[in-house]
Amino acid sequence: MDTYFDAIIVGTGVAGCFAALTLPKDKKILMLTKAGLEESDSFLAQGGICVLKDQEDFSGFFADTLRAGHFENRRESVEIMIQSSRPVIEKLIDYGVDFARDREGNLLYTKEGAHSIPRILYHDDITGKEITSKLLAAVKKQENITLWEHTTMMDLLAKDNHCYGILVKKSGELFPLYAPYTLLATGGIGGIYENTTNFSHLTGDALGIALRHNIALEHVNYVQIHPTTLYETTPGRRFLISESVRGEGAILINKAGKRFVNELLPRDILTKEIYKQMKMDDMPYVRLSMMNITHFDIQKRFPTIYTYCRQAGYDLLKEPIPVVPSQHYFMGGIHVDKNSKTSMEHLWAAGETSCNGVHGANRLASNSLLESLVFAERAAQEITRLMQTASSIIDLLPLSCHSSHAEYLRNTFSVNLSDYQDETAYAKHLKQMIWSEIDRENKIRKDGNKI
């Protein structure tokens, strides 16, 4: 089995796929994922993807993003994302992504919470699945890209703040993978929460590993709660009711059946209002009604949501549905610069794993897919530039006197394979590290000091 690659990408969501497709076709790329190829949160995104409609929209798009983020956004990153949006959309279309269009073939735009105008492209209510599946299909066609499923990154192979690859566990076996460039695109941290819209295996492993190596993190306490997920008593991932539903006119009602809030408030503010109403009503949920929507066919516009709710026993055309806030998105992450470079050499991060400052303290609806694509592409572009002059990983690897595979890892990277044998205990350790960091930053913020 080959253990040497030109680049390793951990994650097969939109960030990982777009980065892999941007890297040179003559380089040997490995992509790996902890679960199945289609078990990334990118597949779960319902609403859509933002795009700059024209240059006249820049100031509005910019202002909407900052306002939603409570003006804690990194402005350079926001500008990069917005100005890069149209070229990224054009590339997605080239990969076969089918966005909604009118009869004349023009792209259709919808509006969601905290947006001043409609600027969101969509594909029914499964935009994330449409984009990610098309990118993944393109990845599978590339002969230079190898895909591994059910492979867990256990640690980085690092020395003197340089990354030389990763330690993985596959089919019960621990072994190293070496590369001069590593990109972490492992998704968010929803799996550490009881109620989440994320896949349960997305437990923020990359963040815990980053903490072990003193890699800079940023705003790990910035966690977004989605205001409307279907209230269910059974355990497991919560089904998201897209913000697009509210953008199209659905209303939130209290126990008495009265509308109690502006449904298009930023997500964090709307969540607080819902919790307040739940307390006033002494109910574990509020209700969302689509019965006032008459300007389009709900079953055609939101087929996935309609079908799921029908299976759960609710007819959206005839009755409101119970909804409750759930953990949804992670605005913090591994600190990166405008090219997705981390504080460790030879290591990049993109997507929900990273924090480039675009979202500030609260993500504007439908900015997540766009942000992931833009900054994954920038990571791949920078790696490509470095590939033109850099040495191979074999030349870069530190020398160490060793008599065995295990001894080399121990002497060179301080990696003791016995530390990772109990995968459950190790995962629990990483989770505890993340919670400790979240608690630490919450305390700092509560004390009034800005991180």
Tab-separated table of C-alpha atoms in Angstrom:
chain	number	residue	atom	x	y	z
A	1	MET	CA	0.000	0.000	0.000
A	2	ASP	CA	1.332	3.407	-1.004
A	3	THR	CA	1.812	5.794	1.915
A	4	TYR	CA	3.402	8.721	0.040
A	5	PHE	CA	1.279	11.351	-1.721
A	6	ASP	CA	1.687	14.838	-3.145
A	7	ALA	CA	-1.267	16.061	-1.068
A	8	ILE	CA	-3.668	14.615	1.475
A	9	ILE	CA	-7.195	15.976	1.927
A	10	VAL	CA	-9.121	14.873	5.007
A	11	GLY	CA	-12.813	15.200	4.180
A	12	THR	CA	-14.994	14.616	1.109
A	13	GLY	CA	-17.533	17.444	1.431
A	14	VAL	CA	-17.667	20.465	-0.854
A	15	ALA	CA	-14.422	21.940	0.525
A	16	GLY	CA	-12.439	18.740	0.112
A	17	CYS	CA	-13.834	17.963	-3.340
A	18	PHE	CA	-13.381	21.468	-4.730
A	19	ALA	CA	-9.812	21.620	-3.447
A	20	ALA	CA	-8.993	18.247	-4.986
A	21	LEU	CA	-10.412	19.312	-8.356
A	22	THR	CA	-8.375	22.533	-8.249
A	23	LEU	CA	-5.034	20.800	-7.592
A	24	PRO	CA	-2.856	19.788	-10.586
A	25	LYS	CA	-4.038	16.696	-12.424
A	26	ASP	CA	-0.505	15.268	-12.526
A	27	LYS	CA	-0.154	15.158	-8.740
A	28	LYS	CA	-1.035	12.153	-6.606
A	29	ILE	CA	-3.877	13.161	-4.274
A	30	LEU	CA	-5.435	11.141	-1.455
A	31	MET	CA	-8.872	12.012	-0.084
A	32	LEU	CA	-10.173	10.206	2.965
A	33	THR	CA	-13.275	10.369	5.115
A	34	LYS	CA	-14.247	9.025	8.520
A	35	ALA	CA	-17.564	7.613	7.258
A	36	GLY	CA	-19.054	7.104	3.797
A	37	LEU	CA	-18.374	9.456	0.893
A	38	GLU	CA	-21.883	10.925	1.042
A	39	GLU	CA	-22.035	11.277	4.830
A	40	SER	CA	-20.845	14.866	5.004
A	41	ASP	CA	-22.916	17.827	6.150
A	42	SER	CA	-22.430	19.338	2.702
A	43	PHE	CA	-25.023	16.823	1.486
A	44	LEU	CA	-27.510	18.066	4.108
A	45	ALA	CA	-27.543	21.759	3.128
A	46	GLN	CA	-31.059	22.565	1.987
A	47	GLY	CA	-31.545	26.258	1.329
A	48	GLY	CA	-29.008	27.373	-1.237
A	49	ILE	CA	-25.776	29.204	-1.973
A	50	CYS	CA	-25.284	32.966	-2.017
A	51	VAL	CA	-23.878	34.779	-5.002
A	52	LEU	CA	-23.130	38.381	-5.897
A	53	LYS	CA	-25.887	39.247	-8.366
A	54	ASP	CA	-23.965	42.219	-9.793
A	55	GLN	CA	-21.490	44.825	-8.567
A	56	GLU	CA	-24.323	47.027	-7.367
A	57	ASP	CA	-25.171	44.279	-4.884
A	58	PHE	CA	-21.683	44.225	-3.319
A	59	SER	CA	-22.314	46.819	-0.624
A	60	GLY	CA	-25.613	45.167	0.346
A	61	PHE	CA	-24.149	41.649	0.412
A	62	PHE	CA	-21.170	42.909	2.417
A	63	ALA	CA	-23.377	44.788	4.884
A	64	ASP	CA	-25.782	41.869	5.326
A	65	THR	CA	-22.900	39.488	6.122
A	66	LEU	CA	-21.372	41.893	8.661
A	67	ARG	CA	-24.690	42.702	10.273
A	68	ALA	CA	-25.540	39.021	10.725
A	69	GLY	CA	-22.032	38.424	12.110
A	70	HIS	CA	-22.428	41.257	14.647
A	71	PHE	CA	-19.578	43.077	12.882
A	72	GLU	CA	-16.997	40.627	14.214
A	73	ASN	CA	-16.245	39.409	10.694
A	74	ARG	CA	-12.804	39.604	9.118
A	75	ARG	CA	-13.624	42.133	6.418
A	76	GLU	CA	-10.886	41.091	4.004
A	77	SER	CA	-12.259	37.537	4.007
A	78	VAL	CA	-15.821	38.725	3.435
A	79	GLU	CA	-14.737	40.792	0.429
A	80	ILE	CA	-12.773	37.867	-1.014
A	81	MET	CA	-15.761	35.550	-0.650
A	82	ILE	CA	-18.233	37.938	-2.270
A	83	GLN	CA	-15.998	38.912	-5.187
A	84	SER	CA	-15.121	35.251	-5.833
A	85	SER	CA	-18.731	34.060	-5.758
A	86	ARG	CA	-19.718	34.453	-9.402
A	87	PRO	CA	-16.639	32.622	-10.804
A	88	VAL	CA	-17.224	29.793	-8.317
A	89	ILE	CA	-20.880	29.488	-9.367
A	90	GLU	CA	-19.829	29.359	-13.014
A	91	LYS	CA	-17.437	26.495	-12.210
A	92	LEU	CA	-20.193	24.637	-10.387
A	93	ILE	CA	-22.433	24.982	-13.423
A	94	ASP	CA	-19.591	23.637	-15.567
A	95	TYR	CA	-19.494	20.593	-13.270
A	96	GLY	CA	-23.181	20.059	-13.992
A	97	VAL	CA	-24.814	21.650	-10.954
A	98	ASP	CA	-28.428	22.328	-11.870
A	99	PHE	CA	-29.643	25.536	-10.212
A	100	ALA	CA	-33.287	26.551	-10.488
A	101	ARG	CA	-34.113	28.636	-13.575
A	102	ASP	CA	-37.139	30.336	-15.065
A	103	ARG	CA	-38.702	29.364	-18.388
A	104	GLU	CA	-36.243	31.562	-20.273
A	105	GLY	CA	-33.289	29.825	-18.626
A	106	ASN	CA	-32.365	32.631	-16.249
A	107	LEU	CA	-31.157	31.726	-12.772
A	108	LEU	CA	-33.745	32.098	-10.023
A	109	TYR	CA	-32.870	33.714	-6.696
A	110	THR	CA	-34.556	33.271	-3.331
A	111	LYS	CA	-34.255	35.201	-0.070
A	112	GLU	CA	-33.513	34.047	3.460
A	113	GLY	CA	-33.200	35.593	6.920
A	114	ALA	CA	-31.116	38.792	7.267
A	115	HIS	CA	-30.677	39.192	3.474
A	116	SER	CA	-31.744	42.560	2.083
A	117	ILE	CA	-32.544	41.114	-1.371
A	118	PRO	CA	-32.929	37.674	-2.998
A	119	ARG	CA	-29.383	36.528	-3.926
A	120	ILE	CA	-29.498	32.812	-3.167
A	121	LEU	CA	-29.335	30.144	-5.865
A	122	TYR	CA	-30.948	26.806	-5.107
A	123	HIS	CA	-31.904	23.367	-6.355
A	124	ASP	CA	-35.277	22.436	-4.855
A	125	ASP	CA	-34.574	21.997	-1.125
A	126	ILE	CA	-31.465	19.824	-1.594
A	127	THR	CA	-28.909	22.359	-2.856
A	128	GLY	CA	-26.068	20.864	-0.832
A	129	LYS	CA	-26.714	17.388	-2.189
A	130	GLU	CA	-26.897	18.721	-5.758
A	131	ILE	CA	-23.559	20.553	-5.479
A	132	THR	CA	-21.656	17.948	-3.487
A	133	SER	CA	-22.810	14.968	-5.541
A	134	LYS	CA	-21.749	16.649	-8.784
A	135	LEU	CA	-18.329	17.572	-7.361
A	136	LEU	CA	-17.845	14.086	-5.942
A	137	ALA	CA	-18.750	12.584	-9.312
A	138	ALA	CA	-16.090	14.770	-10.933
A	139	VAL	CA	-13.540	13.702	-8.314
A	140	LYS	CA	-14.233	10.028	-9.025
A	141	LYS	CA	-13.363	10.594	-12.696
A	142	GLN	CA	-9.869	11.892	-11.866
A	143	GLU	CA	-7.260	9.146	-12.156
A	144	ASN	CA	-4.836	11.046	-9.908
A	145	ILE	CA	-7.238	11.138	-6.948
A	146	THR	CA	-7.605	8.184	-4.581
A	147	LEU	CA	-10.646	7.993	-2.290
A	148	TRP	CA	-10.685	6.146	1.039
A	149	GLU	CA	-13.871	5.698	3.041
A	150	HIS	CA	-14.162	4.694	6.710
A	151	THR	CA	-10.669	5.932	7.452
A	152	THR	CA	-10.142	7.969	10.616
A	153	MET	CA	-7.441	10.595	11.023
A	154	MET	CA	-5.985	9.914	14.461
A	155	ASP	CA	-3.236	12.528	14.557
A	156	LEU	CA	-0.904	14.746	12.564
A	157	LEU	CA	2.667	13.733	11.865
A	158	ALA	CA	4.319	16.952	12.980
A	159	LYS	CA	7.748	18.108	14.063
A	160	ASP	CA	8.953	21.637	14.854
A	161	ASN	CA	5.591	23.070	13.743
A	162	HIS	CA	5.786	21.397	10.327
A	163	CYS	CA	3.197	18.884	9.134
A	164	TYR	CA	4.474	15.881	7.209
A	165	GLY	CA	1.237	13.942	6.918
A	166	ILE	CA	-1.234	12.154	9.159
A	167	LEU	CA	-1.672	9.003	11.219
A	168	VAL	CA	-4.809	7.088	10.247
A	169	LYS	CA	-6.774	4.050	11.342
A	170	LYS	CA	-8.355	1.912	8.642
A	171	SER	CA	-9.857	-1.544	9.121
A	172	GLY	CA	-8.406	-1.620	12.623
A	173	GLU	CA	-4.857	-0.921	11.456
A	174	LEU	CA	-2.832	2.169	12.406
A	175	PHE	CA	-0.353	3.510	9.856
A	176	PRO	CA	1.183	6.815	8.665
A	177	LEU	CA	0.476	8.665	5.433
A	178	TYR	CA	3.054	11.164	4.244
A	179	ALA	CA	2.582	14.276	2.096
A	180	PRO	CA	4.196	17.723	1.801
A	181	TYR	CA	0.725	19.313	1.843
A	182	THR	CA	-2.229	18.412	4.054
A	183	LEU	CA	-5.683	20.008	3.976
A	184	LEU	CA	-8.145	19.490	6.823
A	185	ALA	CA	-11.771	19.701	5.648
A	186	THR	CA	-13.405	17.521	8.284
A	187	GLY	CA	-16.611	19.485	8.888
A	188	GLY	CA	-18.046	20.817	12.120
A	189	ILE	CA	-18.586	19.740	15.716
A	190	GLY	CA	-22.297	18.859	15.786
A	191	GLY	CA	-21.609	15.303	16.917
A	192	ILE	CA	-20.607	16.495	20.385
A	193	TYR	CA	-24.119	17.954	20.928
A	194	GLU	CA	-27.271	16.100	21.948
A	195	ASN	CA	-29.493	17.964	19.446
A	196	THR	CA	-27.899	18.766	16.115
A	197	THR	CA	-28.658	18.862	12.417
A	198	ASN	CA	-25.199	17.392	11.717
A	199	PHE	CA	-24.117	13.804	11.189
A	200	SER	CA	-23.197	12.298	14.553
A	201	HIS	CA	-19.682	11.270	13.466
A	202	LEU	CA	-18.688	14.917	12.917
A	203	THR	CA	-17.148	15.417	16.343
A	204	GLY	CA	-14.503	18.032	15.616
A	205	ASP	CA	-11.561	15.609	15.664
A	206	ALA	CA	-9.388	18.052	13.729
A	207	LEU	CA	-9.863	20.706	16.419
A	208	GLY	CA	-8.866	18.364	19.224
A	209	ILE	CA	-5.809	17.275	17.239
A	210	ALA	CA	-4.957	20.925	16.545
A	211	LEU	CA	-5.089	21.632	20.286
A	212	ARG	CA	-2.679	18.751	20.895
A	213	HIS	CA	-0.194	20.413	18.535
A	214	ASN	CA	-0.709	24.012	19.696
A	215	ILE	CA	-2.149	25.018	16.325
A	216	ALA	CA	-4.027	28.306	16.634
A	217	LEU	CA	-7.807	28.112	16.921
A	218	GLU	CA	-10.296	30.971	16.695
A	219	HIS	CA	-13.738	31.541	18.244
A	220	VAL	CA	-14.464	27.913	19.103
A	221	ASN	CA	-17.369	29.144	21.226
A	222	TYR	CA	-19.116	30.633	18.183
A	223	VAL	CA	-21.726	27.965	17.557
A	224	GLN	CA	-24.859	28.684	15.554
A	225	ILE	CA	-28.201	27.245	16.549
A	226	HIS	CA	-30.672	26.807	13.687
A	227	PRO	CA	-34.065	28.199	14.748
A	228	THR	CA	-36.264	25.637	13.011
A	229	THR	CA	-35.708	21.905	13.109
A	230	LEU	CA	-38.579	19.435	13.283
A	231	TYR	CA	-39.408	18.592	16.876
A	232	GLU	CA	-39.175	14.842	17.418
A	233	THR	CA	-38.851	12.792	20.583
A	234	THR	CA	-36.735	10.028	19.056
A	235	PRO	CA	-32.913	10.301	19.457
A	236	GLY	CA	-30.661	11.132	16.528
A	237	ARG	CA	-29.975	13.913	14.041
A	238	ARG	CA	-32.648	16.599	13.876
A	239	PHE	CA	-34.279	17.270	10.510
A	240	LEU	CA	-33.745	20.847	9.401
A	241	ILE	CA	-36.609	22.950	8.095
A	242	SER	CA	-34.755	25.261	5.725
A	243	GLU	CA	-34.678	28.989	6.237
A	244	SER	CA	-35.893	29.219	2.665
A	245	VAL	CA	-39.301	28.113	3.913
A	246	ARG	CA	-39.491	31.227	6.079
A	247	GLY	CA	-37.956	33.265	3.279
A	248	GLU	CA	-40.852	32.203	1.076
A	249	GLY	CA	-43.435	33.320	3.639
A	250	ALA	CA	-43.928	30.650	6.327
A	251	ILE	CA	-44.745	32.082	9.758
A	252	LEU	CA	-43.969	31.064	13.344
A	253	ILE	CA	-46.922	30.829	15.705
A	254	ASN	CA	-47.282	30.335	19.442
A	255	LYS	CA	-49.484	28.014	21.479
A	256	ALA	CA	-52.492	30.241	20.800
A	257	GLY	CA	-51.884	30.151	17.043
A	258	LYS	CA	-50.684	33.767	16.872
A	259	ARG	CA	-47.637	34.969	14.961
A	260	PHE	CA	-45.078	36.212	17.500
A	261	VAL	CA	-41.912	37.215	15.641
A	262	ASN	CA	-40.323	38.449	12.401
A	263	GLU	CA	-39.255	35.134	10.883
A	264	LEU	CA	-36.389	36.681	8.905
A	265	LEU	CA	-34.376	37.937	11.857
A	266	PRO	CA	-30.743	36.713	12.011
A	267	ARG	CA	-30.630	33.155	13.261
A	268	ASP	CA	-29.202	33.832	16.703
A	269	ILE	CA	-31.754	36.553	17.450
A	270	LEU	CA	-34.653	34.480	16.112
A	271	THR	CA	-33.496	31.516	18.205
A	272	LYS	CA	-33.646	33.646	21.364
A	273	GLU	CA	-37.177	34.754	20.502
A	274	ILE	CA	-38.274	31.147	19.956
A	275	TYR	CA	-36.794	30.030	23.271
A	276	LYS	CA	-38.532	32.962	24.957
A	277	GLN	CA	-41.875	31.974	23.420
A	278	MET	CA	-41.380	28.311	24.365
A	279	LYS	CA	-40.870	29.390	27.972
A	280	MET	CA	-43.946	31.640	27.918
A	281	ASP	CA	-46.064	28.840	26.432
A	282	ASP	CA	-44.494	26.183	28.675
A	283	MET	CA	-44.028	24.075	25.535
A	284	PRO	CA	-41.010	22.173	24.144
A	285	TYR	CA	-41.568	23.714	20.709
A	286	VAL	CA	-43.302	26.444	18.714
A	287	ARG	CA	-45.068	25.840	15.416
A	288	LEU	CA	-44.261	26.766	11.829
A	289	SER	CA	-47.128	27.283	9.402
A	290	MET	CA	-46.877	27.184	5.623
A	291	MET	CA	-50.617	27.271	5.043
A	292	ASN	CA	-50.441	30.965	4.099
A	293	ILE	CA	-48.101	30.212	1.175
A	294	THR	CA	-50.190	30.303	-1.986
A	295	HIS	CA	-47.884	31.719	-4.682
A	296	PHE	CA	-46.234	28.354	-5.486
A	297	ASP	CA	-46.628	24.607	-5.003
A	298	ILE	CA	-45.017	23.656	-1.672
A	299	GLN	CA	-44.654	20.014	-2.702
A	300	LYS	CA	-42.631	21.035	-5.762
A	301	ARG	CA	-40.572	23.815	-4.117
A	302	PHE	CA	-39.748	21.839	-0.964
A	303	PRO	CA	-40.204	18.176	-1.931
A	304	THR	CA	-37.756	16.730	0.599
A	305	ILE	CA	-39.171	18.724	3.504
A	306	TYR	CA	-42.748	17.939	2.504
A	307	THR	CA	-42.039	14.215	2.203
A	308	TYR	CA	-40.145	13.961	5.487
A	309	CYS	CA	-42.833	15.817	7.410
A	310	ARG	CA	-45.534	13.678	5.792
A	311	GLN	CA	-43.710	10.558	6.924
A	312	ALA	CA	-43.470	12.057	10.410
A	313	GLY	CA	-47.256	12.511	10.415
A	314	TYR	CA	-47.641	16.157	9.365
A	315	ASP	CA	-49.274	17.550	6.238
A	316	LEU	CA	-47.699	20.946	5.540
A	317	LEU	CA	-50.670	21.934	3.401
A	318	LYS	CA	-53.165	21.435	6.220
A	319	GLU	CA	-51.432	22.024	9.552
A	320	PRO	CA	-48.473	23.750	11.218
A	321	ILE	CA	-45.520	21.633	12.317
A	322	PRO	CA	-43.675	21.680	15.674
A	323	VAL	CA	-40.164	23.141	15.431
A	324	VAL	CA	-37.347	23.650	17.909
A	325	PRO	CA	-33.838	25.172	17.683
A	326	SER	CA	-30.884	22.756	17.338
A	327	GLN	CA	-27.121	23.073	16.977
A	328	HIS	CA	-26.443	23.643	13.318
A	329	TYR	CA	-23.206	25.349	12.341
A	330	PHE	CA	-19.758	26.155	13.693
A	331	MET	CA	-18.415	29.645	12.955
A	332	GLY	CA	-15.150	29.073	14.814
A	333	GLY	CA	-12.446	26.561	14.028
A	334	ILE	CA	-8.792	26.275	13.159
A	335	HIS	CA	-7.482	29.781	12.519
A	336	VAL	CA	-6.481	30.317	8.885
A	337	ASP	CA	-5.370	33.236	6.760
A	338	LYS	CA	-6.948	34.410	3.516
A	339	ASN	CA	-5.425	31.409	1.708
A	340	SER	CA	-6.654	28.907	4.328
A	341	LYS	CA	-3.155	28.413	5.753
A	342	THR	CA	-3.020	27.370	9.415
A	343	SER	CA	-0.393	28.391	11.952
A	344	MET	CA	1.456	25.123	11.217
A	345	GLU	CA	3.662	24.897	8.131
A	346	HIS	CA	2.482	22.600	5.314
A	347	LEU	CA	-1.018	22.506	6.819
A	348	TRP	CA	-4.227	24.107	5.523
A	349	ALA	CA	-7.855	23.966	6.669
A	350	ALA	CA	-11.093	24.813	4.868
A	351	GLY	CA	-14.836	24.577	5.255
A	352	GLU	CA	-16.496	24.351	8.648
A	353	THR	CA	-13.257	23.028	10.175
A	354	SER	CA	-11.599	26.398	9.664
A	355	CYS	CA	-12.167	29.961	10.779
A	356	ASN	CA	-11.232	32.563	8.180
A	357	GLY	CA	-13.441	35.209	9.779
A	358	VAL	CA	-16.131	35.377	7.097
A	359	HIS	CA	-19.015	34.577	9.429
A	360	GLY	CA	-18.074	36.618	12.475
A	361	ALA	CA	-20.189	35.722	15.498
A	362	ASN	CA	-23.153	34.457	13.448
A	363	ARG	CA	-23.363	33.054	9.905
A	364	LEU	CA	-25.556	34.750	7.334
A	365	ALA	CA	-27.900	32.192	5.778
A	366	SER	CA	-26.506	30.288	2.746
A	367	ASN	CA	-22.998	31.713	3.079
A	368	SER	CA	-21.598	28.373	4.240
A	369	LEU	CA	-21.381	26.510	0.927
A	370	LEU	CA	-19.956	29.586	-0.794
A	371	GLU	CA	-17.369	30.253	1.907
A	372	SER	CA	-16.268	26.600	1.877
A	373	LEU	CA	-15.814	26.557	-1.890
A	374	VAL	CA	-14.028	29.897	-2.164
A	375	PHE	CA	-11.461	29.228	0.526
A	376	ALA	CA	-10.908	25.575	-0.391
A	377	GLU	CA	-10.081	26.761	-3.891
A	378	ARG	CA	-7.678	29.375	-2.506
A	379	ALA	CA	-5.946	26.704	-0.415
A	380	ALA	CA	-5.531	24.502	-3.477
A	381	GLN	CA	-4.257	27.429	-5.546
A	382	GLU	CA	-1.598	28.247	-2.971
A	383	ILE	CA	-0.585	24.598	-2.666
A	384	THR	CA	-0.322	24.438	-6.455
A	385	ARG	CA	2.035	27.429	-6.481
A	386	LEU	CA	4.222	25.786	-3.840
A	387	MET	CA	4.239	22.485	-5.720
A	388	GLN	CA	6.041	24.156	-8.599
A	389	THR	CA	9.208	24.638	-6.552
A	390	ALA	CA	8.930	22.381	-3.483
A	391	SER	CA	10.782	19.154	-2.819
A	392	SER	CA	9.097	15.790	-2.538
A	393	ILE	CA	7.882	14.546	0.837
A	394	ILE	CA	10.728	12.033	0.965
A	395	ASP	CA	13.214	14.929	0.795
A	396	LEU	CA	11.291	16.868	3.434
A	397	LEU	CA	10.907	14.063	5.978
A	398	PRO	CA	13.126	14.414	9.047
A	399	LEU	CA	15.836	11.782	9.390
A	400	SER	CA	15.822	9.591	12.459
A	401	CYS	CA	17.807	6.562	13.474
A	402	HIS	CA	15.325	3.745	13.693
A	403	SER	CA	15.114	0.032	13.455
A	404	SER	CA	11.376	-0.260	12.967
A	405	HIS	CA	8.322	1.520	11.603
A	406	ALA	CA	6.962	2.178	15.111
A	407	GLU	CA	10.304	3.411	16.379
A	408	TYR	CA	10.604	5.930	13.535
A	409	LEU	CA	7.198	7.404	14.354
A	410	ARG	CA	8.069	7.562	18.051
A	411	ASN	CA	11.527	9.091	17.623
A	412	THR	CA	10.636	11.512	14.830
A	413	PHE	CA	7.058	12.613	15.579
A	414	SER	CA	6.611	11.542	19.227
A	415	VAL	CA	3.850	9.213	18.055
A	416	ASN	CA	3.351	6.108	20.186
A	417	LEU	CA	0.988	3.774	18.371
A	418	SER	CA	-0.243	2.287	21.647
A	419	ASP	CA	-1.838	5.656	22.517
A	420	TYR	CA	-4.351	5.278	19.690
A	421	GLN	CA	-5.355	1.628	19.966
A	422	ASP	CA	-8.529	2.400	21.958
A	423	GLU	CA	-10.275	4.604	19.374
A	424	THR	CA	-13.307	5.256	21.602
A	425	ALA	CA	-11.188	6.478	24.506
A	426	TYR	CA	-9.077	8.623	22.208
A	427	ALA	CA	-12.182	10.187	20.608
A	428	LYS	CA	-13.535	10.951	24.084
A	429	HIS	CA	-10.228	12.616	24.944
A	430	LEU	CA	-10.428	14.854	21.854
A	431	LYS	CA	-14.051	15.737	22.636
A	432	GLN	CA	-13.132	16.737	26.193
A	433	MET	CA	-10.368	18.971	24.850
A	434	ILE	CA	-12.845	20.752	22.579
A	435	TRP	CA	-15.395	21.286	25.354
A	436	SER	CA	-12.664	22.620	27.652
A	437	GLU	CA	-11.626	25.123	24.988
A	438	ILE	CA	-15.238	26.171	24.370
A	439	ASP	CA	-15.729	26.693	28.104
A	440	ARG	CA	-12.496	28.668	28.341
A	441	GLU	CA	-13.466	31.034	25.544
A	442	ASN	CA	-16.990	31.429	26.916
A	443	LYS	CA	-15.520	32.487	30.245
A	444	ILE	CA	-13.193	34.999	28.580
A	445	ARG	CA	-16.086	36.442	26.595
A	446	LYS	CA	-18.312	36.572	29.674
A	447	ASP	CA	-15.614	38.488	31.536
A	448	GLY	CA	-15.780	41.132	28.804
A	449	ASN	CA	-12.501	40.493	27.052
A	450	LYS	CA	-12.580	40.107	23.310
A	451	ILE	CA	-10.615	37.106	22.081
